[in-house]
Coordinates of C-alpha atoms in Angstrom, one line a residue:
M1 CA 48.1 -89.6 -21.2
A2 CA 47.5 -86.3 -19.5
V3 CA 47.5 -86.1 -15.8
S4 CA 44.6 -84.3 -14.2
S5 CA 45.6 -81.2 -12.2
G6 CA 42.4 -81.4 -10.1
R7 CA 41.0 -78.2 -11.7
T8 CA 37.7 -77.9 -13.6
N9 CA 36.6 -75.5 -16.4
V10 CA 33.0 -75.5 -15.2
I11 CA 32.0 -72.1 -13.8
P12 CA 29.4 -72.5 -11.1
I13 CA 26.2 -70.3 -11.6
Q14 CA 25.1 -68.3 -8.6
L15 CA 21.3 -68.4 -8.8
D16 CA 20.2 -65.2 -6.9
A17 CA 18.0 -62.2 -7.5
T18 CA 20.7 -60.4 -9.4
F19 CA 21.1 -63.3 -11.8
F20 CA 17.4 -63.4 -12.7
F21 CA 17.2 -59.6 -12.8
E22 CA 20.0 -59.5 -15.4
R23 CA 18.3 -62.2 -17.4
A24 CA 15.0 -60.3 -17.3
V25 CA 16.6 -57.1 -18.6
R26 CA 18.2 -59.0 -21.5
S27 CA 14.9 -60.5 -22.4
L28 CA 13.3 -57.0 -22.3
D29 CA 16.0 -55.7 -24.7
R30 CA 14.8 -58.5 -27.1
Y31 CA 11.1 -57.7 -26.4
H32 CA 10.6 -61.2 -24.9
Y33 CA 8.1 -60.0 -22.3
D34 CA 6.9 -63.5 -21.3
R35 CA 10.4 -64.6 -20.6
A36 CA 11.2 -61.3 -18.8
L37 CA 8.1 -61.8 -16.6
K38 CA 9.3 -65.3 -15.7
Y39 CA 12.7 -64.1 -14.7
F40 CA 11.3 -61.1 -12.6
R41 CA 9.0 -63.6 -10.8
R42 CA 12.1 -65.6 -9.9
A43 CA 13.9 -62.5 -8.7
V44 CA 10.9 -61.7 -6.4
E45 CA 11.2 -65.3 -5.0
Y46 CA 14.8 -64.7 -4.0
E47 CA 14.3 -61.2 -2.6
P48 CA 10.6 -60.9 -1.6
D49 CA 11.3 -57.8 0.5
N50 CA 12.8 -55.8 -2.4
P51 CA 10.1 -53.4 -3.7
V52 CA 12.0 -52.7 -7.0
N53 CA 11.6 -56.4 -8.1
H54 CA 7.9 -56.2 -7.5
C55 CA 7.6 -53.0 -9.4
N56 CA 9.5 -54.4 -12.3
M57 CA 7.2 -57.4 -12.4
A58 CA 4.2 -55.0 -12.3
G59 CA 5.8 -53.1 -15.2
I60 CA 6.0 -56.2 -17.3
L61 CA 2.4 -57.1 -16.5
S62 CA 1.4 -53.6 -17.7
E63 CA 3.3 -54.0 -20.9
L64 CA 1.4 -57.3 -21.5
G65 CA -1.9 -55.5 -20.9
N66 CA -2.6 -57.2 -17.6
Y67 CA -3.4 -53.8 -15.9
E68 CA -5.5 -55.1 -13.1
E69 CA -2.8 -57.6 -11.9
S70 CA -0.2 -54.9 -12.3
N71 CA -2.1 -52.5 -10.0
K72 CA -2.7 -55.2 -7.4
I73 CA 1.1 -55.6 -7.1
L74 CA 1.7 -51.8 -7.1
K75 CA -1.0 -51.2 -4.4
W76 CA 0.5 -54.0 -2.2
V77 CA 4.0 -52.5 -2.6
V78 CA 3.0 -49.0 -1.6
D79 CA 0.5 -50.1 1.1
E80 CA 2.4 -52.9 2.7
L81 CA 6.0 -53.2 1.6
D82 CA 7.4 -49.7 1.2
P83 CA 5.1 -46.6 1.4
T84 CA 8.0 -44.4 0.3
M85 CA 7.7 -46.0 -3.3
T86 CA 5.3 -43.1 -4.2
E87 CA 6.0 -43.6 -7.9
C88 CA 3.7 -46.7 -7.7
H89 CA 0.8 -44.2 -7.7
F90 CA 2.0 -42.8 -11.0
Y91 CA 2.3 -46.3 -12.5
M92 CA -1.2 -47.2 -11.2
A93 CA -2.5 -44.0 -12.8
N94 CA -1.1 -45.1 -16.1
N95 CA -2.7 -48.5 -15.8
F96 CA -6.1 -47.0 -14.9
A97 CA -5.9 -44.6 -17.9
N98 CA -5.2 -47.6 -20.2
M99 CA -8.2 -49.3 -18.7
E100 CA -10.2 -46.1 -19.5
N101 CA -11.0 -45.7 -15.8
Y102 CA -10.2 -42.0 -15.8
E103 CA -11.7 -41.2 -12.4
A104 CA -9.4 -43.8 -10.7
A105 CA -6.5 -42.5 -12.8
E106 CA -7.1 -39.0 -11.6
D107 CA -7.2 -40.2 -7.9
A108 CA -3.9 -42.1 -8.3
L109 CA -2.2 -39.2 -10.1
V110 CA -3.3 -36.6 -7.5
Q111 CA -2.0 -38.9 -4.8
Y112 CA 1.3 -39.2 -6.6
L113 CA 1.7 -35.5 -7.0
E114 CA 0.8 -34.9 -3.3
E115 CA 3.1 -37.6 -1.9
D116 CA 6.2 -37.8 -4.2
A117 CA 8.9 -35.5 -2.9
E118 CA 11.3 -36.0 -5.8
G119 CA 9.0 -35.2 -8.7
Q120 CA 10.7 -37.9 -11.0
F121 CA 7.6 -38.1 -13.2
L122 CA 6.3 -34.6 -12.8
D123 CA 6.4 -33.7 -16.5
E124 CA 4.7 -36.9 -17.5
A125 CA 2.1 -36.4 -14.7
E126 CA 1.3 -32.9 -16.0
E127 CA 0.8 -34.4 -19.5
M128 CA -1.5 -37.0 -18.1
M129 CA -3.5 -34.3 -16.4
D130 CA -4.1 -32.7 -19.8
L131 CA -5.3 -36.1 -21.1
L132 CA -7.7 -36.5 -18.1
H133 CA -9.0 -33.0 -18.7
F134 CA -9.9 -34.0 -22.2
E135 CA -11.4 -37.4 -21.3
L136 CA -13.3 -36.3 -18.2
E137 CA -14.6 -33.2 -20.0
R138 CA -13.9 -31.1 -16.9
P139 CA -10.8 -29.6 -15.3
P140 CA -8.9 -32.2 -13.3
R141 CA -8.7 -31.9 -9.5
R142 CA -6.0 -29.5 -8.3
A143 CA -3.2 -31.1 -6.4
N144 CA -0.6 -29.7 -4.0
I145 CA 2.6 -30.8 -5.7
K146 CA 4.9 -32.0 -3.0
S147 CA 8.0 -31.8 -5.2
R148 CA 7.2 -28.2 -5.7
E149 CA 6.2 -27.6 -2.1
G150 CA 6.3 -23.9 -1.5
L151 CA 7.1 -23.0 -5.1
Y152 CA 3.5 -22.6 -6.2
E153 CA 2.7 -20.7 -3.0
H154 CA 5.8 -18.5 -3.5
D155 CA 4.8 -17.7 -7.1
Q156 CA 1.3 -16.8 -5.8
A157 CA 2.8 -14.5 -3.2
R158 CA 5.1 -12.8 -5.7
M159 CA 2.0 -12.2 -7.9
L160 CA 0.3 -10.7 -4.9
L161 CA 3.3 -8.4 -4.3
E162 CA 3.2 -7.3 -7.9
E163 CA -0.5 -6.5 -7.5
G164 CA 0.2 -4.5 -4.3
K165 CA -1.7 -7.0 -2.1
F166 CA 1.0 -7.0 0.5
A167 CA -1.0 -8.3 3.6
E168 CA -2.1 -11.4 1.6
A169 CA 1.4 -11.9 0.4
V170 CA 2.7 -11.7 4.0
R171 CA 0.3 -14.4 5.2
I172 CA 1.5 -16.8 2.4
L173 CA 5.2 -16.0 2.8
R174 CA 5.0 -16.4 6.6
S175 CA 3.5 -19.9 6.1
I176 CA 6.2 -20.9 3.6
T177 CA 9.1 -19.7 5.8
E178 CA 7.6 -21.5 8.9
K179 CA 7.4 -24.8 7.0
Q180 CA 10.7 -24.3 5.0
P181 CA 13.1 -22.1 7.0
E182 CA 15.8 -22.5 4.4
F183 CA 13.6 -21.0 1.6
T184 CA 15.6 -17.7 1.4
A185 CA 13.8 -16.3 -1.6
A186 CA 10.5 -16.4 0.3
R187 CA 12.2 -14.7 3.3
N188 CA 13.6 -11.9 1.0
N189 CA 10.1 -11.3 -0.4
L190 CA 8.6 -11.4 3.1
A191 CA 11.1 -8.6 4.1
L192 CA 10.0 -6.6 1.0
A193 CA 6.3 -7.1 1.8
Y194 CA 6.9 -5.8 5.3
Y195 CA 8.8 -2.8 4.0
Y196 CA 6.1 -1.9 1.4
M197 CA 3.6 -2.0 4.2
G198 CA 5.7 0.4 6.3
L199 CA 6.5 -2.3 8.9
F200 CA 10.2 -1.5 9.0
D201 CA 11.2 -3.4 12.2
E202 CA 9.7 -6.6 10.8
A203 CA 11.4 -6.1 7.5
M204 CA 14.9 -5.6 9.1
A205 CA 14.5 -8.7 11.3
T206 CA 13.5 -10.8 8.3
V207 CA 16.4 -9.8 6.1
Q208 CA 18.9 -10.4 8.9
T209 CA 17.6 -14.0 9.2
V210 CA 18.4 -14.5 5.5
L211 CA 21.9 -13.2 5.9
E212 CA 22.5 -15.5 8.9
Q213 CA 21.8 -18.4 6.6
E214 CA 23.5 -17.0 3.5
P215 CA 25.9 -14.1 4.2
G216 CA 26.5 -13.5 0.5
N217 CA 22.8 -13.5 -0.6
L218 CA 22.7 -10.6 -3.1
H219 CA 19.0 -9.9 -2.8
A220 CA 19.2 -9.7 1.0
L221 CA 22.3 -7.5 0.9
C222 CA 20.5 -5.1 -1.5
N223 CA 17.4 -5.1 0.7
L224 CA 19.6 -4.5 3.8
A225 CA 21.2 -1.5 2.1
I226 CA 17.8 0.1 1.4
F227 CA 16.9 -0.5 5.1
Y228 CA 20.1 1.1 6.3
Q229 CA 19.3 4.1 4.2
H230 CA 15.8 4.3 5.6
E231 CA 17.3 4.0 9.1
Q232 CA 19.9 6.7 8.2
D233 CA 22.6 4.3 9.4
T234 CA 25.3 6.0 7.3
E235 CA 28.3 4.1 8.7
R236 CA 27.0 0.6 8.1
L237 CA 25.4 1.7 4.8
E238 CA 28.8 3.0 3.4
L239 CA 30.6 -0.2 4.2
L240 CA 27.9 -2.2 2.5
V241 CA 27.8 0.1 -0.5
Q242 CA 31.6 -0.2 -1.0
S243 CA 31.1 -4.0 -1.3
L244 CA 28.1 -3.6 -3.7
R245 CA 30.2 -1.2 -5.9
K246 CA 32.6 -4.1 -6.6
T247 CA 29.9 -6.6 -7.3
V248 CA 29.4 -7.6 -10.9
P249 CA 26.6 -10.2 -11.0
F250 CA 26.1 -12.6 -14.0
H251 CA 22.4 -13.5 -13.9
Q252 CA 20.0 -10.8 -15.3
E253 CA 17.8 -11.1 -12.2
H254 CA 20.8 -10.2 -10.0
V255 CA 21.9 -7.5 -12.4
F256 CA 18.5 -5.8 -12.3
K257 CA 18.3 -6.1 -8.4
L258 CA 21.7 -4.5 -8.0
A259 CA 21.0 -1.8 -10.6
T260 CA 17.8 -0.6 -9.0
T261 CA 19.3 -0.8 -5.5
M262 CA 22.2 1.3 -6.5
G263 CA 19.9 3.8 -8.1
I264 CA 17.8 4.1 -4.9
L265 CA 21.0 4.5 -2.9
G266 CA 22.0 7.4 -5.1
E267 CA 24.8 5.5 -6.8
H268 CA 23.5 6.5 -10.2
D269 CA 26.6 6.0 -12.3
H270 CA 26.8 2.4 -11.1
A271 CA 23.1 1.9 -11.7
F272 CA 23.4 3.2 -15.2
V273 CA 26.3 0.8 -16.0
H274 CA 24.3 -2.2 -14.9
L275 CA 21.1 -1.1 -16.6
Q276 CA 23.0 -0.6 -19.9
R277 CA 24.2 -4.2 -19.6
L278 CA 20.5 -5.3 -19.4
L279 CA 19.5 -3.2 -22.4
K280 CA 22.0 -5.0 -24.6
D281 CA 19.4 -7.7 -24.7
A282 CA 16.9 -7.0 -27.5
D283 CA 14.0 -8.3 -25.5
N284 CA 14.7 -5.9 -22.6
Q285 CA 14.6 -3.0 -25.0
Q286 CA 10.9 -3.6 -25.3
D287 CA 10.3 -3.0 -21.6
P288 CA 9.3 0.6 -20.9
C289 CA 9.8 0.2 -17.1
L290 CA 13.4 -0.9 -17.6
L291 CA 13.9 2.0 -20.1
H292 CA 12.6 4.4 -17.5
Y293 CA 15.0 3.1 -14.9
A294 CA 17.9 3.6 -17.3
A295 CA 16.6 7.1 -18.2
V296 CA 16.4 8.0 -14.5
S297 CA 19.9 6.8 -13.8
A298 CA 21.2 8.8 -16.8
C299 CA 19.3 11.9 -15.8
N300 CA 20.5 11.7 -12.2
S301 CA 24.1 11.2 -13.6
D302 CA 23.7 14.4 -15.6
K303 CA 23.5 12.5 -18.9
R304 CA 20.4 14.4 -20.0
G305 CA 20.7 13.6 -23.7
E306 CA 20.8 9.9 -23.0
A307 CA 17.9 10.2 -20.6
E308 CA 15.8 12.0 -23.3
R309 CA 16.6 9.2 -25.8
L310 CA 15.6 6.5 -23.4
W311 CA 12.3 8.2 -22.3
K312 CA 11.4 8.8 -26.0
Q313 CA 12.0 5.0 -26.6
A314 CA 9.8 4.2 -23.6
L315 CA 7.1 6.6 -24.8
K316 CA 6.8 4.7 -28.1
L317 CA 6.1 1.5 -26.1
D318 CA 3.8 3.1 -23.4
R319 CA 1.7 6.1 -24.3
E320 CA -1.3 5.2 -22.1
S321 CA 0.2 5.6 -18.6
G322 CA 1.5 9.1 -19.1
I323 CA 4.7 8.3 -17.2
P324 CA 7.4 8.6 -20.0
E325 CA 5.5 11.6 -21.4
Y326 CA 5.5 13.4 -17.9
Y327 CA 9.2 12.9 -17.3
L328 CA 10.1 13.7 -21.0
K329 CA 8.2 17.0 -20.9
H330 CA 9.6 18.0 -17.6
L331 CA 13.1 17.2 -18.8
Q332 CA 12.7 19.2 -21.9
D333 CA 11.2 22.1 -19.9
G334 CA 14.1 22.0 -17.5
V335 CA 11.9 21.6 -14.4
L336 CA 12.8 18.1 -13.3
P337 CA 14.0 18.0 -9.6
P338 CA 17.7 17.3 -8.9
S339 CA 17.0 13.7 -8.1
V340 CA 14.3 11.8 -10.0
S341 CA 12.5 8.8 -8.5
Y342 CA 13.1 5.4 -10.0
Q343 CA 9.6 4.2 -9.4
Y344 CA 7.6 3.7 -12.6
H345 CA 4.7 5.9 -11.7
L346 CA 3.9 9.6 -11.5
P347 CA 5.0 11.4 -8.3
F348 CA 2.6 11.0 -5.5
E349 CA 1.5 14.6 -5.4
E350 CA 1.1 14.5 -9.2
Q351 CA -1.2 11.5 -9.0
F352 CA -3.6 13.3 -6.6
K353 CA -3.6 16.4 -8.9
K354 CA -4.3 14.2 -11.9
W355 CA -7.2 12.3 -10.3
G356 CA -8.7 15.5 -8.9
K357 CA -9.8 16.2 -5.4
D358 CA -13.4 15.4 -5.9
T359 CA -13.1 12.3 -8.0
D360 CA -15.3 9.4 -6.9
D361 CA -13.0 6.7 -8.4
L362 CA -9.5 5.9 -9.5
P363 CA -8.4 4.4 -12.8
D364 CA -8.1 0.6 -12.7
Q365 CA -4.4 0.7 -13.6
V366 CA -3.9 2.9 -10.6
K367 CA -5.8 0.6 -8.2
K368 CA -3.7 -2.4 -9.4
D369 CA -0.3 -0.6 -9.4
P370 CA 1.8 -2.0 -6.5
L371 CA 4.0 1.0 -6.3
V372 CA 1.0 3.3 -6.0
R373 CA -0.5 1.0 -3.3
S374 CA 2.8 0.8 -1.5
S375 CA 3.0 4.6 -1.5
F376 CA -0.5 4.8 0.0
F377 CA 0.4 2.3 2.7
W378 CA 3.6 4.1 3.5
A379 CA 1.9 7.5 3.6
L380 CA -0.8 6.1 5.9
R381 CA 1.8 5.2 8.4
H382 CA 4.4 7.9 7.9
G383 CA 2.7 10.8 6.2
D384 CA 1.5 14.1 7.7
R385 CA -2.1 14.6 8.7
S386 CA -3.2 16.1 5.3
T387 CA -1.6 13.2 3.4
K388 CA -3.2 10.6 5.6
L389 CA -6.6 12.2 4.9
Q390 CA -6.0 12.0 1.2
V391 CA -4.7 8.4 1.4
I392 CA -7.7 7.2 3.5
Q393 CA -10.0 8.6 0.8
A394 CA -8.0 7.1 -2.0
L395 CA -8.0 3.7 -0.3
G396 CA -11.8 3.9 -0.1
M397 CA -11.8 4.2 -3.9
I398 CA -9.7 1.0 -4.2
A399 CA -12.0 -0.8 -1.7
D400 CA -10.6 -4.3 -1.9
N401 CA -9.9 -6.7 1.0
E402 CA -6.3 -5.5 1.3
V403 CA -7.6 -2.0 1.9
K404 CA -10.2 -3.1 4.4
E405 CA -7.7 -4.9 6.5
T406 CA -5.3 -2.0 6.3
L407 CA -7.9 0.5 7.5
K408 CA -9.0 -1.9 10.3
D409 CA -5.4 -2.1 11.5
F410 CA -5.2 1.7 11.3
L411 CA -8.1 1.9 13.7
M412 CA -6.1 0.1 16.3
E413 CA -3.0 2.3 16.1
A414 CA -2.8 4.0 19.5
G415 CA -0.8 6.9 18.3
E416 CA -3.1 8.0 15.5
E417 CA -5.6 10.9 15.7
D418 CA -9.2 10.0 16.6
Y419 CA -10.4 12.2 13.8
L420 CA -8.5 10.2 11.2
K421 CA -9.9 7.0 12.6
H422 CA -13.5 8.4 12.4
I423 CA -12.8 9.1 8.7
A424 CA -11.4 5.6 8.3
M425 CA -14.5 4.1 9.9
F426 CA -16.7 6.3 7.7
V427 CA -14.8 5.0 4.6
L428 CA -15.1 1.3 5.8
R429 CA -18.8 1.6 6.2
G430 CA -19.0 3.2 2.8
I431 CA -17.3 0.3 1.1
G432 CA -19.5 -2.3 2.6
V433 CA -17.9 -3.3 6.0
T434 CA -20.9 -4.0 8.2
E435 CA -19.4 -6.0 11.1
P436 CA -18.5 -4.3 14.4
L437 CA -15.2 -2.5 14.2
Q438 CA -12.5 -2.5 16.9
A439 CA -10.8 0.9 17.4
V440 CA -8.6 2.7 19.9
L441 CA -10.5 5.9 20.6
E442 CA -9.7 8.5 23.3
G443 CA -7.0 6.1 24.4
K444 CA -9.3 3.1 25.0
E445 CA -10.1 0.1 22.9
T446 CA -13.8 0.1 22.0
T447 CA -16.2 -1.7 19.7
V448 CA -18.1 0.4 17.2
E449 CA -21.4 -1.2 15.9
Q450 CA -22.7 -0.5 12.5
N451 CA -25.9 1.2 13.6
R452 CA -24.2 3.4 16.1
M453 CA -23.6 7.0 15.2
P454 CA -20.2 8.6 16.3
S455 CA -21.8 10.2 19.4
R456 CA -22.9 9.6 22.9
L457 CA -26.5 10.2 22.1
P458 CA -28.7 7.5 23.8
V459 CA -31.1 7.4 20.9
W460 CA -31.0 8.1 17.1
H461 CA -34.3 9.1 15.6
E462 CA -35.4 8.3 12.0
R463 CA -35.9 12.0 11.2
W464 CA -32.3 12.8 12.3
Q465 CA -31.1 10.1 9.9
A466 CA -33.3 11.4 7.1
V467 CA -31.5 14.8 7.3
V468 CA -28.1 13.0 6.9
E469 CA -29.3 11.0 4.0
T470 CA -30.9 14.0 2.3
A471 CA -27.6 15.9 2.5
L472 CA -25.3 13.0 1.5
T473 CA -27.5 12.1 -1.5
R474 CA -27.0 15.5 -3.0
M475 CA -23.4 15.9 -1.9
Q476 CA -22.1 12.5 -2.9
S477 CA -21.0 13.5 -6.4
R478 CA -19.5 16.9 -5.4
Y479 CA -17.8 16.2 -2.0
D480 CA -15.2 13.8 -1.0
M481 CA -15.6 11.4 1.9
I482 CA -13.9 13.8 4.3
G483 CA -16.5 16.4 3.5
Q484 CA -19.3 14.0 3.9
H485 CA -17.9 12.7 7.2
D486 CA -17.5 16.3 8.5
L487 CA -21.2 17.1 7.7
L488 CA -22.3 14.0 9.6
T489 CA -20.0 14.9 12.6
L490 CA -21.4 18.5 12.6
W491 CA -25.0 17.3 12.7
V492 CA -24.3 14.8 15.5
E493 CA -22.5 17.5 17.5
F494 CA -25.5 19.9 17.1
L495 CA -28.0 17.3 18.3
S496 CA -25.7 16.1 21.1
R497 CA -25.3 19.7 22.5
L498 CA -29.1 20.3 22.5
Y499 CA -30.2 16.9 23.7
P500 CA -32.8 16.3 25.0
E501 CA -34.1 19.7 23.9
V502 CA -33.7 18.9 20.2
P503 CA -35.9 20.9 17.8
P504 CA -38.6 19.0 15.9
I505 CA -37.4 18.1 12.4
R506 CA -40.3 18.8 10.0
K507 CA -38.6 19.7 6.7
T508 CA -35.4 17.7 6.3
E509 CA -34.3 19.6 3.2
G510 CA -33.9 22.9 5.2
W511 CA -31.6 21.3 7.8
A512 CA -29.6 19.5 5.0
A513 CA -29.1 22.7 3.1
A514 CA -27.8 24.4 6.3
L515 CA -25.4 21.5 7.0
E516 CA -24.0 21.6 3.4
Y517 CA -23.6 25.3 3.5
L518 CA -21.5 25.1 6.8
T519 CA -19.5 22.1 5.6
A520 CA -18.7 23.9 2.4
K521 CA -17.5 26.9 4.3
M522 CA -15.3 24.7 6.5
H523 CA -13.7 23.2 3.4
R524 CA -12.8 26.5 1.5
R525 CA -15.7 26.2 -0.9
A526 CA -17.3 29.3 -2.3
V527 CA -21.0 29.0 -1.6
T528 CA -24.1 31.1 -1.0
Y529 CA -27.4 30.6 0.8
Q530 CA -29.1 31.0 -2.5
E531 CA -27.2 28.1 -4.1
V532 CA -27.9 25.6 -1.3
A533 CA -31.5 26.8 -1.0
T534 CA -32.1 26.2 -4.7
R535 CA -30.4 22.8 -4.6
Y536 CA -32.6 21.6 -1.7
G537 CA -35.8 23.3 -2.8
V538 CA -36.1 25.5 0.3
S539 CA -36.2 29.3 0.8
V540 CA -33.1 31.3 1.5
A541 CA -34.6 32.3 4.8
T542 CA -35.0 28.7 5.9
A543 CA -31.4 27.7 4.9
S544 CA -30.0 30.8 6.6
K545 CA -32.1 30.4 9.8
Y546 CA -31.0 26.8 10.3
A547 CA -27.3 27.5 9.5
K548 CA -27.1 30.3 12.0
W549 CA -28.8 28.0 14.6
I550 CA -26.2 25.3 14.1
D551 CA -23.5 27.9 14.2
E552 CA -24.7 29.3 17.5
V553 CA -24.8 25.9 19.1
C554 CA -21.6 24.5 17.7
G555 CA -19.4 27.6 17.4
I556 CA -18.5 27.3 13.8
R557 CA -17.1 30.8 13.6
E558 CA -14.7 30.0 16.4
K559 CA -13.7 26.7 14.9
M560 CA -13.0 28.4 11.6
Q561 CA -10.7 30.8 13.3
T562 CA -8.7 28.1 15.1
V563 CA -9.0 24.8 13.2
F564 CA -9.6 26.5 9.9
P565 CA -7.9 29.9 10.2
A566 CA -7.7 30.6 6.5
L567 CA -11.2 29.8 5.5
D568 CA -13.9 32.1 4.2
G569 CA -16.4 33.5 6.8
I570 CA -20.0 32.6 7.1
E571 CA -22.2 34.6 4.8
Q572 CA -24.1 37.5 6.4
E573 CA -27.5 38.7 5.3

């Protein structure tokens, strides 16, 4: 007879939430949903404050087709128990969609996208949006996706940079970096946007902020090198370039950034090596812009044969822009400058020559080219007087919101010449800006109303305006905005000097003819009294009489000898 040792072979069962959870999972594996639901209910009883147990129970109810009961539980979880369980909104959206309540499904899905920081079901949510688009027969509501917070806005800003809309990009990038200081890509692009706009101090400060966070950030280091070059800080530039020469990046994006930077810095051999690496990829060989960069680096490295081959390859892909053709022709003619620009557009001076001095519009591809626009913004801030006049006129041909804001900012630059600002105001009015303009004129900030002429005349009569409109109507297709502005200024000066003893204006065409004649003379145009008299339908004597009257009052001959020393003289009878 065996003696009991006092031990038992019975293993006690610990009935807790984990026990019932495991039983529920086993039941699910066998597709026993009713039993799984029973076990999940028991798990909830043991741990009523555990939101996962409630969500599991809601999931089983959904599998069983009890969508309303499932949503009641999910709503209670996210409203009362744990608001951080944002995935409940996604589950609820699924339930509503199964109930064919697509409006409610859309509401729940948008709430999920806007509140869920992890984006666990982001791909599935986007698929559901496509379904809702089909079922609702309209585009679904746009949502600010929290898990991609800043990414959508950053992509939008990058697109604006590519379109040359730098001021708009700056506004978005500033907002991103204020909310997400660690978003270094946004800061790098903000630095570039500032640089493209000619705001060098802001660009330098921004890139330094990136390097404080990530001292090895390649994009920031490349940008900093460009900024050092602009600042002519040769000592710090050389130290940084030595480091960049030893850098061999792996990712194509980094290779391209380093290659173009080294090219701009004059390190053409290093640029060529990196660009050759990129062109080993067959897809990259279909990019005329990349081929141009490689051709430039080859040309500047005295590899003229390789440059010719690359530009010929680019020409096959891009015959419309004229860029590969221009450089190929000049290379073959032996007239390329010692250092060729890496920018994929025609040289700035060549663009103006191509468009023509009196053109009243620019090609669409030019208006949208970010490098062209960047050149304009740089020239407006850093060019000489003649270049600024050309740029203001060219910006008037682009005439988008970016241009309007740029010209408005220009009016407030204390160091700029008043004449240039009057031209800018004339352009702004011509492209539809009607509100009062703020400008610093004669050293003082002033407001310029739309209906105010650029003068101190206390009144402005309709007949005086009629003369201007008569002249500008006939001149518009033949004179640029600068010429039109100067005609207006000349007329206002004439009236101002005589006021209040202003002559009666009976025949507007005679005065308009005289004004065009004098304006043409001031702008190196060959013109006779006979030509303007015929154009305005007046006699030569009338045109001559009024022109000489204006000359006597305003001293045109003296101005032509001082301000316009090389211009033709006024015609004598």
